[in-house]
XYZ file of C-alpha atoms in Angstrom:
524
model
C -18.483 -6.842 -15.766
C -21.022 -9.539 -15.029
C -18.082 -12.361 -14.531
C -16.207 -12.033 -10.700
C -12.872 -11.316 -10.961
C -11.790 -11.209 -7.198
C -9.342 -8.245 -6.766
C -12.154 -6.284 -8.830
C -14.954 -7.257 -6.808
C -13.925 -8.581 -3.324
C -12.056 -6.677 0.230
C -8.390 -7.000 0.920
C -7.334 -7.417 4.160
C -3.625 -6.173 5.194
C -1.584 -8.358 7.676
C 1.323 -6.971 9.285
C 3.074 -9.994 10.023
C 5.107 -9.425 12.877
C 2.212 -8.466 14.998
C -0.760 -11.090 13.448
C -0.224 -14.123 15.609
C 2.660 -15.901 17.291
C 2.650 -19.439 17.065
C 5.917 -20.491 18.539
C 5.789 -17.874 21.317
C 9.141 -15.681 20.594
C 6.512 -12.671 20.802
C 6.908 -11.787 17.283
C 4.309 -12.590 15.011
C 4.961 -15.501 11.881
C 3.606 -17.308 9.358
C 2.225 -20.461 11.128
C 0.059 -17.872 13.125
C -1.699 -16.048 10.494
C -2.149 -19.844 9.026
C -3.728 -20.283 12.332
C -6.286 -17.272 11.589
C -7.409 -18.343 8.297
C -10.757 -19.332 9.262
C -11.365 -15.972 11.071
C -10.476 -14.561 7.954
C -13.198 -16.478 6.170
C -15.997 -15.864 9.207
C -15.292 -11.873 8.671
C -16.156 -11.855 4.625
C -12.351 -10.829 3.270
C -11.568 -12.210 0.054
C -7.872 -11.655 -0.032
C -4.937 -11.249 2.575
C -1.573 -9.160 1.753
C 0.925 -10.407 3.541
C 3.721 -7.554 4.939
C 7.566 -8.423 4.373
C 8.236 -11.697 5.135
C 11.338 -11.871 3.121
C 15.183 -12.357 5.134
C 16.536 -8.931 6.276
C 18.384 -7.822 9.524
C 14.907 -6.091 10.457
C 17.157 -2.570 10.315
C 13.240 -1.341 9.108
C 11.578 -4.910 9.983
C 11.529 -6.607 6.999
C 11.544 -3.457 4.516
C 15.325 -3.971 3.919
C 15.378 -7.645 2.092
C 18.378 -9.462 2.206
C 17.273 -12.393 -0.376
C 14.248 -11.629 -2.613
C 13.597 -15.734 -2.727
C 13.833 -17.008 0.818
C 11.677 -16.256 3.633
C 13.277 -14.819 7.132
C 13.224 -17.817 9.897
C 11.705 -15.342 11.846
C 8.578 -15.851 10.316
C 9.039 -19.450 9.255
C 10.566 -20.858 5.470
C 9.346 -21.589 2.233
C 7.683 -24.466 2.853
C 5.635 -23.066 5.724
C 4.270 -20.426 3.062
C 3.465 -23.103 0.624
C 1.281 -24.570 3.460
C -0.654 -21.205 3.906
C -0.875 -20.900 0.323
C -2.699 -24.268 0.140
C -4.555 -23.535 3.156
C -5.810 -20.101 1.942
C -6.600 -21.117 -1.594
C -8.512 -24.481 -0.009
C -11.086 -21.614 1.585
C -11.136 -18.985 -1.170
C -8.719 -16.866 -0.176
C -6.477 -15.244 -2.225
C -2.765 -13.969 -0.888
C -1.019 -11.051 -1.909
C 2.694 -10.563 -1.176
C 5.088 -6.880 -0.603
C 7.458 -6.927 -3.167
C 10.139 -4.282 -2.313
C 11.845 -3.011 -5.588
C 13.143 0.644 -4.911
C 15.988 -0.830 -2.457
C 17.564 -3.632 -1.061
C 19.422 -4.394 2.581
C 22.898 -4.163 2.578
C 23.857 -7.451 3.008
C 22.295 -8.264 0.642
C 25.063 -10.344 -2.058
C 24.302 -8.548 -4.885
C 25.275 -4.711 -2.816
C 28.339 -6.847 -0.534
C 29.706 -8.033 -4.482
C 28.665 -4.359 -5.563
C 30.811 -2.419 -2.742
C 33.947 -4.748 -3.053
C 35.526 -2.654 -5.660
C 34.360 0.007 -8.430
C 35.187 -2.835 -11.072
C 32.418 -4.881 -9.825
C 30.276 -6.781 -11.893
C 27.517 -5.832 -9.483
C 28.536 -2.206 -9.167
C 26.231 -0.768 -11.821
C 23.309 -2.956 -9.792
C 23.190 0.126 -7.011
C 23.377 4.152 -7.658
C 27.228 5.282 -7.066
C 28.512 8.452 -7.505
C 31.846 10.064 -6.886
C 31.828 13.087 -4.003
C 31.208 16.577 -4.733
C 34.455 18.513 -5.779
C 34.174 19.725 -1.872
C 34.117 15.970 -1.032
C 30.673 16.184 0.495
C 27.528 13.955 -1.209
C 27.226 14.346 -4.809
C 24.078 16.311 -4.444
C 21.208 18.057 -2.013
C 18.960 14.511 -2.233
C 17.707 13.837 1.437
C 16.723 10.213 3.026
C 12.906 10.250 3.711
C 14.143 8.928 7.249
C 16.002 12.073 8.177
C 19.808 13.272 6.607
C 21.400 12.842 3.401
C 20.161 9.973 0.990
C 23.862 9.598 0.418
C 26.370 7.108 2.406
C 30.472 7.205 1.845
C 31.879 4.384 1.450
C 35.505 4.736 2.642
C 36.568 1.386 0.649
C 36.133 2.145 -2.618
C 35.580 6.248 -2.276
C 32.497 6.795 -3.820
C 29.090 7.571 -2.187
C 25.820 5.147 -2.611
C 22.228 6.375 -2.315
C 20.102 5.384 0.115
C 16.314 7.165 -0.087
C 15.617 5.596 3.906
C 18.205 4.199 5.528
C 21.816 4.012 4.755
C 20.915 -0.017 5.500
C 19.094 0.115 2.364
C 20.743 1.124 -0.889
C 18.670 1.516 -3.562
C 18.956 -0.111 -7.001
C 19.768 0.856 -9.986
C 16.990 0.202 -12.594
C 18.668 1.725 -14.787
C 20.621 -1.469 -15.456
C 18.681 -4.422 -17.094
C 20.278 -7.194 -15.463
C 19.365 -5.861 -12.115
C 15.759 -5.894 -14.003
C 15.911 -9.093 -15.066
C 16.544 -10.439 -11.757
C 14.042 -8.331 -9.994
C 11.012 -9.647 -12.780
C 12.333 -13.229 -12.036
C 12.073 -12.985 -8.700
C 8.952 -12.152 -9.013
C 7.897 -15.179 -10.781
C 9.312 -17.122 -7.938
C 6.607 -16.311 -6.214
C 3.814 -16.174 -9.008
C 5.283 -20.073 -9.553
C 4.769 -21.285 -5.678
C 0.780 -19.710 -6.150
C 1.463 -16.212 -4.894
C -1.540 -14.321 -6.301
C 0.079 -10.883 -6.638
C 2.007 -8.499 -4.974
C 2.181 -4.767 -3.240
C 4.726 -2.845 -4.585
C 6.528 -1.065 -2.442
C 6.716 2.727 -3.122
C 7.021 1.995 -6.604
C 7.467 6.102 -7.373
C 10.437 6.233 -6.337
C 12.222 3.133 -8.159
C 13.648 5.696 -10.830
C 16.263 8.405 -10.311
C 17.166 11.587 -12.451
C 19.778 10.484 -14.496
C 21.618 13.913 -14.207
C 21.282 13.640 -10.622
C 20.265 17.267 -10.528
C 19.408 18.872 -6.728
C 15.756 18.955 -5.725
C 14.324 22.528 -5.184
C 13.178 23.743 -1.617
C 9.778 23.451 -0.540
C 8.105 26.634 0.331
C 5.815 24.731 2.157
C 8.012 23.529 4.746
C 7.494 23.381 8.499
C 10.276 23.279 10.815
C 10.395 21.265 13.744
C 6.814 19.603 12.448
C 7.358 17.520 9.099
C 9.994 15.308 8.163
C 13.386 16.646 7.401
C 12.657 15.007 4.158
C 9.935 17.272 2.821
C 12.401 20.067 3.047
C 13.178 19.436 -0.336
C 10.023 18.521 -3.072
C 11.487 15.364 -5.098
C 11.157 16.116 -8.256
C 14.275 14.211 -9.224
C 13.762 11.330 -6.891
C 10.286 10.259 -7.124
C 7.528 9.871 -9.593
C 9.663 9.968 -13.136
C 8.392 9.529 -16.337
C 10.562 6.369 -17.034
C 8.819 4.792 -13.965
C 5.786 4.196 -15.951
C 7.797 1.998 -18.136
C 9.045 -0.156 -15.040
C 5.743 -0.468 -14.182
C 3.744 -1.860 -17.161
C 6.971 -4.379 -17.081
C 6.145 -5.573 -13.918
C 2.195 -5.507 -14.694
C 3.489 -8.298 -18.092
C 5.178 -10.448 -15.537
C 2.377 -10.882 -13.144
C 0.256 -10.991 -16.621
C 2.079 -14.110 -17.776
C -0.044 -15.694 -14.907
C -3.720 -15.982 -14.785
C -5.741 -13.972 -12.354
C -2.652 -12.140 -10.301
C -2.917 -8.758 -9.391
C -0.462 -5.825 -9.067
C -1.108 -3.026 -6.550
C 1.142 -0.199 -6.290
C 1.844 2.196 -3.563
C 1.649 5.692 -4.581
C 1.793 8.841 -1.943
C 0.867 11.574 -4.503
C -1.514 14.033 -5.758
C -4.662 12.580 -6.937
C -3.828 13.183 -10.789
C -0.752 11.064 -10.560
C -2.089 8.519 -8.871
C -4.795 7.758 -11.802
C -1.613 8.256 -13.977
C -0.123 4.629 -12.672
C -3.064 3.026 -14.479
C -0.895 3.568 -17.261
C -1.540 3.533 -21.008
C -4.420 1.238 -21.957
C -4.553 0.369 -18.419
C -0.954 -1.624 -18.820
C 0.507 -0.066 -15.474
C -0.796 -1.426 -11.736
C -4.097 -2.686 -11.829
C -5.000 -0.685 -8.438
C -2.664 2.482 -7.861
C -3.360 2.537 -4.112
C -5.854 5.425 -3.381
C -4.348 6.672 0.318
C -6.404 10.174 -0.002
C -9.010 9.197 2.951
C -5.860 8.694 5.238
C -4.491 12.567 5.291
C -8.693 13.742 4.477
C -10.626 15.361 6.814
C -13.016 13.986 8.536
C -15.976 16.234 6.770
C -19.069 15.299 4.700
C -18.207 18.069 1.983
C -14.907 17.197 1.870
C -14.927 13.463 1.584
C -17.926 13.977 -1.268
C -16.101 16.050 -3.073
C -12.690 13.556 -2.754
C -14.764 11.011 -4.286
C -16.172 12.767 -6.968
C -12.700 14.241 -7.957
C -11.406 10.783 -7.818
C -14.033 8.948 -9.843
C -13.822 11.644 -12.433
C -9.892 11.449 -12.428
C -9.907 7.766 -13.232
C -8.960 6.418 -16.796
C -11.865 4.760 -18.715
C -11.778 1.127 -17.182
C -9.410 1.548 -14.371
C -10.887 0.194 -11.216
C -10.955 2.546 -8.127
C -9.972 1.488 -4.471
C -9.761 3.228 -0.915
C -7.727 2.609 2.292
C -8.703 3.795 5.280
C -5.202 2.701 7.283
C -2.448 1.332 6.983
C 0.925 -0.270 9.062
C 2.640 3.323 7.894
C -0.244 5.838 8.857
C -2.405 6.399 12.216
C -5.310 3.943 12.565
C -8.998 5.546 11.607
C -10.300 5.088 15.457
C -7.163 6.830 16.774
C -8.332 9.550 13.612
C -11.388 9.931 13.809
C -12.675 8.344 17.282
C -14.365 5.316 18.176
C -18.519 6.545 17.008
C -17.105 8.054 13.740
C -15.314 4.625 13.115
C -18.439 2.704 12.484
C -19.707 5.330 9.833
C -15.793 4.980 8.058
C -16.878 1.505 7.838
C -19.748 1.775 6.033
C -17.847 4.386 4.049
C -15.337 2.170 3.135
C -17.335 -0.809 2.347
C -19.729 0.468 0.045
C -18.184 3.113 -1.938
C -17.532 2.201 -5.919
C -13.373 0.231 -5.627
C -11.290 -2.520 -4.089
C -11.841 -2.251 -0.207
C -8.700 -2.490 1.665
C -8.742 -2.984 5.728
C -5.871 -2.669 7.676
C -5.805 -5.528 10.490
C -6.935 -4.522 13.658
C -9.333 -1.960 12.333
C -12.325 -4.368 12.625
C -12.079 -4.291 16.353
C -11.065 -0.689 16.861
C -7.734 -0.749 17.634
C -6.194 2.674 18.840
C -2.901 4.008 18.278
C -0.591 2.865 21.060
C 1.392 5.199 22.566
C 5.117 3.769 22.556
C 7.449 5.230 25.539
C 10.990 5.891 23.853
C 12.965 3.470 25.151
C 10.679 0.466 23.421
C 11.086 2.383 20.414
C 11.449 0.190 17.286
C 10.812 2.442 14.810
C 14.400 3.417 12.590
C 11.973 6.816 11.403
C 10.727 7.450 15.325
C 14.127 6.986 16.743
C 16.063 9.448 13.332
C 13.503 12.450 14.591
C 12.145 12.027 17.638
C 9.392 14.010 18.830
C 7.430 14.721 15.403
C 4.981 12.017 16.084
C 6.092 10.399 12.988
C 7.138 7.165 14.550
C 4.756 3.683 13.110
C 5.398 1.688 15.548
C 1.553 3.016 17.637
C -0.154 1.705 14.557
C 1.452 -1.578 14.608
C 1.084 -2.797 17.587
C -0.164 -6.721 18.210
C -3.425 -8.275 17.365
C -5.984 -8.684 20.143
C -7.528 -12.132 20.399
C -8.568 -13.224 23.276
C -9.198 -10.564 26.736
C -6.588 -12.491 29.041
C -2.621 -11.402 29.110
C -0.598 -11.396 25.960
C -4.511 -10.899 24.158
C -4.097 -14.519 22.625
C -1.354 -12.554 19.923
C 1.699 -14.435 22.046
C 2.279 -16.789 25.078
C 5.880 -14.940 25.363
C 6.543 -11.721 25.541
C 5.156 -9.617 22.774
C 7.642 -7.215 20.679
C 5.435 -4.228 20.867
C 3.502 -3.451 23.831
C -0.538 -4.186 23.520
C -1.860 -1.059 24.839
C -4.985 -0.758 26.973
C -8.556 -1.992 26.082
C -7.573 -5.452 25.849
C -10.615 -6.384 27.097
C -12.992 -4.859 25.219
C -11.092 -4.474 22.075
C -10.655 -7.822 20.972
C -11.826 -10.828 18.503
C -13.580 -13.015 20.902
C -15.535 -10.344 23.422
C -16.843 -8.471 20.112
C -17.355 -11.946 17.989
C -19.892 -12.660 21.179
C -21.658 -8.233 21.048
C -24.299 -8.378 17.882
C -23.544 -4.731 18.967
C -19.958 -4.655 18.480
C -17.776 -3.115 15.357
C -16.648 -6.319 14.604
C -19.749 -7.116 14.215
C -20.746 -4.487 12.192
C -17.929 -5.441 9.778
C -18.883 -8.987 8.904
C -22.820 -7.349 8.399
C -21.180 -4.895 6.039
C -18.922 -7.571 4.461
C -21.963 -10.342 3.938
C -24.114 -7.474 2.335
C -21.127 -6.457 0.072
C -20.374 -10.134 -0.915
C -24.463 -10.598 -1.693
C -24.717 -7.653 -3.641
C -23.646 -6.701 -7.172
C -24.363 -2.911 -6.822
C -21.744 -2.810 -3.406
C -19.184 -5.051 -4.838
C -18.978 -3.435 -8.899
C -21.871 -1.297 -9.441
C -22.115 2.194 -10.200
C -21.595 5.098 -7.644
C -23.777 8.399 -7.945
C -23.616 11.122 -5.417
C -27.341 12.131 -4.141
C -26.810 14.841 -1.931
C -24.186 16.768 0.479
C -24.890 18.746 3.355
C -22.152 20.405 5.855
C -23.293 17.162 7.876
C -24.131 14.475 5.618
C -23.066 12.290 2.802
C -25.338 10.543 0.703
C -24.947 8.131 -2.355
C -26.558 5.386 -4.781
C -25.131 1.938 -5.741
C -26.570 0.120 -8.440
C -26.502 -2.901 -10.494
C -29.685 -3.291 -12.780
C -32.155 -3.537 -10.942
C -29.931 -4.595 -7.664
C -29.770 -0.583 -5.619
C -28.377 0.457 -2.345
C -28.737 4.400 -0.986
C -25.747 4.986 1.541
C -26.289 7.450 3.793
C -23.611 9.018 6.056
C -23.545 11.271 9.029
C -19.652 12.884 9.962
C -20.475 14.417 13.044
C -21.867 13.698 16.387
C -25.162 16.001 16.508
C -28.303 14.965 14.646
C -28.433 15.756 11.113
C -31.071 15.965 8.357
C -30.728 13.839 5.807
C -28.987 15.559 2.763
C -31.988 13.832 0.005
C -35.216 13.214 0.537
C -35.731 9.606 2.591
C -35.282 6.715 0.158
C -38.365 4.430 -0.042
C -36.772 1.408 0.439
C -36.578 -0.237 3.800
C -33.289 0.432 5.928
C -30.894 -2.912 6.145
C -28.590 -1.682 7.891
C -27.699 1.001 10.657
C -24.884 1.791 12.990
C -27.413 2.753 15.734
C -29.807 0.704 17.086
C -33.352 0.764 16.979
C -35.794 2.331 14.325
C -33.964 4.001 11.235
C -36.164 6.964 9.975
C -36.228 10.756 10.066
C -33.521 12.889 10.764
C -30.420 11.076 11.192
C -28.445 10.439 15.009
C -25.289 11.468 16.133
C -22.524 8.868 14.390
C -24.592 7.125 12.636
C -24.683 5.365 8.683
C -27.337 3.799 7.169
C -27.668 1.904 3.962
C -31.366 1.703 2.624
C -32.451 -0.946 -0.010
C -33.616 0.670 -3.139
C -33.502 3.924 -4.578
C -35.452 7.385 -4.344
């Protein structure tokens, strides 16, 4: 692995484009504004950005219902603003990664308007239709993961569609090979106009039982806490065997172009995860890895997760980790603002593709969302479980002055409190700050073979601490990792080499402080 290959060896960055930058001042984030950003990109040490939905869609779940899989919605610009930012990006080394939403579609989509006109359609066999239940009720017990039945009637032609979120967004049939077809050339659309690859959207789910059988209960279940939902486990409606098939299909189209990149995302057990490597390493060439999101916050536990992981993976198949995400709680709101810095270092030098969540680099919090500014379709289905995303995708802070330098309108989601300490500029100006800390972690990454591909070898665990090795030849790193916020002994003896970095400041030996990561230069 001596030759870079930059999804292998570099840090994606997610965007959420909505809430990047507004250049034209509507409030809602677009495509001219993260163009805008590029060079901050560059000064923190990303390689790569992926770029949320930017596709047209009513926005019935902002972007995640696609109305035309080859335009982009004027919201965030057009096509030929994208090929700018393409341009732009590639001119400084940075690679862009594009959603790519398979499972479903929007409704008005043409293809499910043609499909819905009659049952004689030629576009009928594109979506999932079934006829009712001999009691006229859905066709079977399958359950929206946004609250209710996955299945919609359709009073026009008298058949129910499914609909695994919202009954905006039918899903597709991929069953049928012409629906295939246009799905893989869609994605060379993209791969044509210098898209470098693409997130797959919850690419478990895209197949369906055939035999449409009911999914069991889950004995697991808690009322009035977890999503209607997980009431029922999905064994019929999520992670089939044929889906492994769709995949390595998709993995040959972004093959047919040199150095793209598919990632898929996958919320499942650890062994299926590793399983969407696929045979010979034909499936996604990162499965996303989301088990630090839902981990807790413990040395043992996060030691053993990445053991586990590393000895789950198939022989050649890169790892990754995510630490957030525009669907999950943000890792300061998680785990608080000290314990932030050490996820940092935790993210940035274990063995796998990096991926930060925007935001993250200047500590964004959670922002609590009063119900009426809802925006969430998931928040507003079951309100009151917390599950709403709308807290963790709230705007970028720029600048410490009103509308934080995101907008010079008013912005879509409200900005929260901190704005003056939490932001680009006040940080970019604090050798102290976690910003700051980022771009140190990202230049020592990008200048070192053993952080950005070399081997990983746990050293020691305590109830406290973490330690590990990177290496590459003669190029070593010792990471070591304090979860709580009393002092703690280091779990190995105190590596010889000097300490390059710390989250504390001041001398780095002995016992290690509250909070606080260090990464030594050499080995024991």
């Amino acid at each position: 692995m001596k030759e870079r290959l930059w999804w292998r060896d570099g840090v994606v960055y997610q965007v959420y484009p909505r809430s990047f930058a507004d250049a034209n001042g509507d409030g809602i984030g677009d495509l001219e504004g993260i163009r805008g950003k590029l060079d901050y990109l560059v000064s923190l040490g990303v390689d790569a950005l992926w770029i949320s939905p930017i596709y047209p869609s009513p926005m019935a779940d902002f972007g995640y219902d696609v109305s035309d899989y080859r335009g982009i919605d004027p919201l965030f610009g057009d096509v030929e603003v994208l090929d700018a930012l393409l341009a732009d990006a590639h001119a400084r080394g940075l690679k862009v990664i594009l959603d790519f939403v398979p499972n479903h579609s929007s409704d008005e989509h043409p293809w499910f308007r043609e499909s819905r006109r009659s049952c004689d359609s030629a576009f009928r066999d594109w979506y999932i239709w079934r006829d009712p239940a001999p009691d006229g009720g859905p066709p079977n017990n399958w359950l929206s993961n946004f609250g209710g039945s996955a299945w919609a009637f359709d009073e026009h032609t008298g058949q129910y569609y499914l609909h695994l979120f919202l009954d905006k967004q039918p899903d597709l049939n991929w069953r049928n090979p012409m629906l295939r077809e246009a799905m893989y050339d869609a994605m060379r659309f993209w791969l044509r106009r210098g898209v470098d690859g693409f997130r797959v959207d919850v690419i478990y789910h895209v197949m369906k039982d055939a035999e449409f059988r009911d999914n069991p209960p889950n004995p697991d279940y808690r009322e009035g806490i977890d999503s209607e939902a997980q009431r029922l486990l999905p064994l019929h409606t999520a992670d089939l065997p044929e889906t492994q098939g769709i995949v390595a299909a998709m993995r040959s189209v972004v093959d047919e172009f040199p150095e793209r990149v598919l990632i898929g995302e996958l919320y499942l057990p650890l062994e299926r995860i590793v399983a969407y490597y696929g045979e010979g390493l034909e499936g996604a060439n990162l499965p996303f890895n989301f088990l630090l999101i839902g981990a807790p916050w413990e040395a043992r536990f996060v030691a053993g997760l990445v053991e586990r992981y590393e000895a789950a993976l198939p022989e050649g198949g890169w790892p990754n980790w995510v630490l957030g995400n525009h669907d999950k709680p943000r890792i300061a709101s998680r785990v608080g603002d000290a314990q932030a810095r050490v996820a940092a270092v935790l993210l940035l030098t274990l063995r796998g593709t990096p991926t930060m969540y925007y935001g993250d680099e200047i500590g964004m919090h959670d922002v609590p969302i009063p119900f009426d500014e809802v925006r969430d379709p998931f928040e507003r289905n079951e309100p009151g479980k917390g599950l709403g995303r709308d807290p963790q995708r709230t705007p970028m802070r720029w600048f410490p002055r009103e509308g934080a330098g995101f907008t010079r309108g008013v912005p879509w989601l409200r900005l929260g409190d901190c704005v003056a300490s939490r932001n680009v500029a006040t940080q970019s100006d604090d050798p102290a700050s976690l910003l700051s800390l980022y771009r140190m972690l990202l230049r020592l990454r990008r200048g070192s073979s053993a952080l950005s591909r070399g081997a990983i070898r746990v050293l020691g665990v305590s109830d406290e601490a973490f330690a590990y090795e990177r290496r590459d030849g003669d190029d070593r790193f010792v990471v070591v990792l304090n979860f709580t916020d009393a002092p703690a002994a280091l779990p190995v003896a105190e590596p010889a080499g000097a300490c390059v970095l710390s989250t504390h400041d001041g001398g780095a030996s002995g016992e290690l402080r509250a909070n606080e990561a260090r990464i030594y230069r050499g080995s024991l």
